Short mmCIF file of C-alpha atoms in Angstrom, two decimals:
data_model
loop_
_atom_site.label_atom_id
_atom_site.label_comp_id
_atom_site.label_asym_id
_atom_site.label_seq_id
_atom_site.Cartn_x
_atom_site.Cartn_y
_atom_site.Cartn_z
CA MET A 1 101.48 80.53 133.12
CA THR A 2 105.24 80.68 133.58
CA GLY A 3 106.21 83.68 131.49
CA THR A 4 106.60 87.23 132.34
CA SER A 5 102.87 87.90 132.03
CA VAL A 6 102.62 86.44 135.57
CA VAL A 7 104.96 89.30 136.81
CA TRP A 8 102.86 91.79 134.82
CA LEU A 9 99.65 90.68 136.50
CA SER A 10 101.14 91.08 139.97
CA CYS A 11 102.44 94.54 139.10
CA LEU A 12 99.05 95.60 137.82
CA GLN A 13 97.55 94.43 141.04
CA ALA A 14 100.02 96.61 142.90
CA ARG A 15 99.11 99.65 140.79
CA ALA A 16 95.34 98.91 141.45
CA GLY A 17 96.16 98.66 145.21
CA ALA A 18 97.97 101.98 145.10
CA ALA A 19 95.03 103.68 143.34
CA LEU A 20 92.91 102.48 146.18
CA GLY A 21 95.41 103.54 148.90
CA ASP A 22 95.87 99.88 150.00
CA VAL A 23 99.42 99.84 151.21
CA ALA A 24 99.22 96.17 152.23
CA ALA A 25 98.02 95.07 148.83
CA VAL A 26 100.75 97.03 147.08
CA ARG A 27 103.44 95.42 149.12
CA GLU A 28 101.97 91.95 148.88
CA SER A 29 101.50 92.34 145.02
CA LEU A 30 105.02 93.54 144.55
CA ALA A 31 106.42 90.68 146.63
CA GLU A 32 104.39 88.23 144.51
CA ALA A 33 105.85 89.96 141.34
CA GLU A 34 109.44 89.39 142.72
CA GLN A 35 108.62 85.72 143.44
CA ALA A 36 107.09 85.26 139.97
CA ARG A 37 110.21 86.90 138.30
CA ASP A 38 112.40 84.35 140.10
CA ALA A 39 110.23 81.58 138.69
CA VAL A 40 109.89 82.91 135.13
CA SER A 41 110.25 80.49 132.34
CA PRO A 42 109.73 82.17 128.93
CA ASP A 43 106.54 81.30 127.14
CA ASP A 44 105.11 82.05 123.75
CA LEU A 45 104.25 85.58 124.64
CA ASP A 46 107.74 86.33 125.78
CA GLU A 47 109.02 84.81 122.57
CA PHE A 48 106.80 87.09 120.64
CA GLY A 49 108.31 90.08 122.43
CA GLY A 50 107.44 93.72 122.37
CA ILE A 51 104.40 94.57 124.40
CA MET A 52 103.76 90.92 125.00
CA ALA A 53 106.77 90.66 127.20
CA PHE A 54 107.37 92.24 130.68
CA PRO A 55 111.05 93.00 131.11
CA VAL A 56 112.73 93.90 134.29
CA PRO A 57 112.83 97.56 133.64
CA ARG A 58 109.08 97.77 133.21
CA GLN A 59 108.62 95.77 136.37
CA LEU A 60 110.74 98.17 138.25
CA TYR A 61 108.81 101.14 136.79
CA TYR A 62 105.42 99.58 137.76
CA ALA A 63 106.86 98.99 141.30
CA ALA A 64 107.93 102.71 141.37
CA ASP A 65 104.58 103.78 140.17
CA ALA A 66 102.77 101.90 142.81
CA THR A 67 104.80 103.10 145.65
CA ALA A 68 105.03 106.68 144.46
CA TRP A 69 101.27 106.97 144.60
CA LEU A 70 101.15 105.91 148.25
CA PRO A 71 101.38 108.36 151.13
CA ASN A 72 104.25 107.57 153.43
CA ALA A 73 106.01 104.93 151.43
CA PRO A 74 109.68 105.10 152.46
CA GLU A 75 110.73 102.60 149.75
CA ALA A 76 109.28 104.85 146.90
CA GLU A 77 112.40 106.80 146.18
CA HIS A 78 114.62 103.73 146.13
CA GLN A 79 112.00 102.02 143.79
CA ALA A 80 112.01 104.96 141.45
CA GLU A 81 115.85 105.25 141.48
CA ALA A 82 116.09 101.53 140.54
CA ALA A 83 113.60 102.02 137.64
CA VAL A 84 115.44 105.10 136.31
CA ALA A 85 118.72 103.20 136.44
CA ALA A 86 117.14 100.17 134.70
CA TYR A 87 116.02 102.22 131.87
CA ARG A 88 119.37 103.88 131.46
CA GLN A 89 120.92 100.43 131.05
CA ALA A 90 118.03 98.74 129.20
CA GLU A 91 118.57 96.77 126.09
CA PRO A 92 116.91 98.33 123.10
CA GLU A 93 114.17 95.79 123.11
CA ASP A 94 113.31 96.48 126.70
CA TRP A 95 113.39 100.29 126.51
CA ALA A 96 110.34 102.50 126.20
CA PHE A 97 110.44 106.19 126.28
CA GLY A 98 107.09 106.52 127.94
CA ASP A 99 107.98 104.15 130.76
CA GLN A 100 111.28 105.81 131.30
CA ALA A 101 109.57 109.19 131.62
CA GLY A 102 107.13 107.62 134.04
CA ALA A 103 110.05 106.39 136.12
CA HIS A 104 111.48 109.86 136.24
CA THR A 105 108.17 111.41 137.36
CA ASP A 106 107.76 108.75 139.94
CA LEU A 107 111.20 109.71 141.27
CA ALA A 108 110.12 113.31 141.46
CA LEU A 109 106.97 112.32 143.19
CA ALA A 110 108.75 110.15 145.74
CA ARG A 111 111.17 112.92 146.61
CA ILE A 112 108.28 115.47 146.99
CA HIS A 113 106.22 113.15 149.13
CA ALA A 114 109.22 112.53 151.28
CA GLY A 115 109.38 116.23 151.95
CA ASN A 116 112.42 116.96 149.92
CA LEU A 117 112.67 119.14 146.78
CA ASP A 118 116.33 118.39 146.32
CA GLY A 119 116.65 116.34 143.06
CA VAL A 120 113.18 117.01 141.82
CA ASP A 121 114.42 119.16 138.93
CA GLU A 122 117.12 116.59 138.13
CA ALA A 123 114.51 113.82 138.07
CA MET A 124 112.14 115.88 135.90
CA ARG A 125 114.70 117.31 133.43
CA PRO A 126 114.74 114.35 130.92
CA VAL A 127 110.92 114.44 130.81
CA LEU A 128 110.61 118.16 130.53
CA ASP A 129 113.13 118.09 127.70
CA LEU A 130 111.06 115.79 125.65
CA SER A 131 110.06 117.11 122.19
CA VAL A 132 106.37 118.05 121.68
CA ASP A 133 105.72 114.98 119.55
CA GLN A 134 106.76 112.70 122.50
CA ARG A 135 104.39 114.30 125.00
CA ILE A 136 101.87 111.55 124.86
CA ASN A 137 98.85 111.39 127.20
CA GLY A 138 100.37 109.10 129.70
CA ILE A 139 103.51 111.22 130.12
CA VAL A 140 101.47 114.45 130.33
CA ALA A 141 99.26 112.82 133.07
CA SER A 142 102.33 111.79 135.05
CA VAL A 143 103.79 115.29 134.82
CA ARG A 144 100.56 116.71 135.98
CA GLN A 145 100.74 114.49 139.12
CA VAL A 146 104.10 116.16 139.89
CA HIS A 147 102.52 119.57 139.34
CA THR A 148 99.67 118.68 141.76
CA ALA A 149 102.17 117.50 144.47
CA LEU A 150 104.17 120.81 144.03
CA ARG A 151 100.91 122.74 144.79
CA ASP A 152 100.96 121.45 148.33
CA PRO A 153 100.89 124.40 150.70
CA ARG A 154 104.35 123.57 152.08
CA TRP A 155 105.77 124.19 148.61
CA LEU A 156 103.80 127.18 147.42
CA THR A 157 106.46 129.67 148.42
CA ALA A 158 109.53 127.56 147.56
CA PRO A 159 111.33 129.10 144.58
CA GLU A 160 112.39 125.71 143.13
CA ALA A 161 108.93 124.40 143.30
CA ARG A 162 107.62 127.52 141.59
CA VAL A 163 110.06 127.24 138.73
CA THR A 164 109.29 123.50 138.26
CA ARG A 165 105.52 124.22 138.38
CA GLU A 166 105.99 126.85 135.64
CA GLU A 167 108.02 124.50 133.52
CA ILE A 168 105.38 121.84 133.89
CA GLU A 169 102.64 124.30 132.86
CA ALA A 170 104.56 125.11 129.67
CA PHE A 171 105.16 121.45 129.03
CA THR A 172 101.45 120.57 129.42
CA ALA A 173 100.17 123.37 127.37
CA ALA A 174 98.43 122.31 124.16
CA PRO A 175 100.60 122.91 121.14
CA VAL A 176 99.20 125.28 118.49
CA ALA A 177 99.01 122.45 116.02
CA ALA A 178 96.64 120.52 118.33
CA LEU A 179 94.15 123.26 118.64
CA PRO A 180 90.92 123.03 116.45
CA ARG A 181 90.88 125.31 113.40
#
């Protein structure tokens, strides 16, 4: 394989390593993804496009996701900032609102895990402003991770954390139209 799917596989390995808390596996997989990106030669899947291609913004988002899930990952905020910037500048065919929202929640998580609430609201604002019909399961799950991080005892009395928690609770509430009749 020479296409972007090789990059995708390495990024998936990084996310799996993060889910297991394996910092070394995350860093090794992300390094492999970078090397694979440098060697990419588009293949049939890339030519097909859409979900079959793995553009740079999505790679940066997966890297941000993997590092944001780790405890003590000093590179997490930088990774998330790069992903947010990449989605702001993405070509239409490389843009995905769910991945962009995920990059924003990763940025908020990275800041919280670094012990800094400055910029958490700024990172979350584009997500919390999504319309109800855009609040898909993956986005809601990512937003809930931020809520969980803000319930850490060190943030319980912080006014900015309380406000953001309340906004997240309103965001994740089931709309009336989704309730059974």
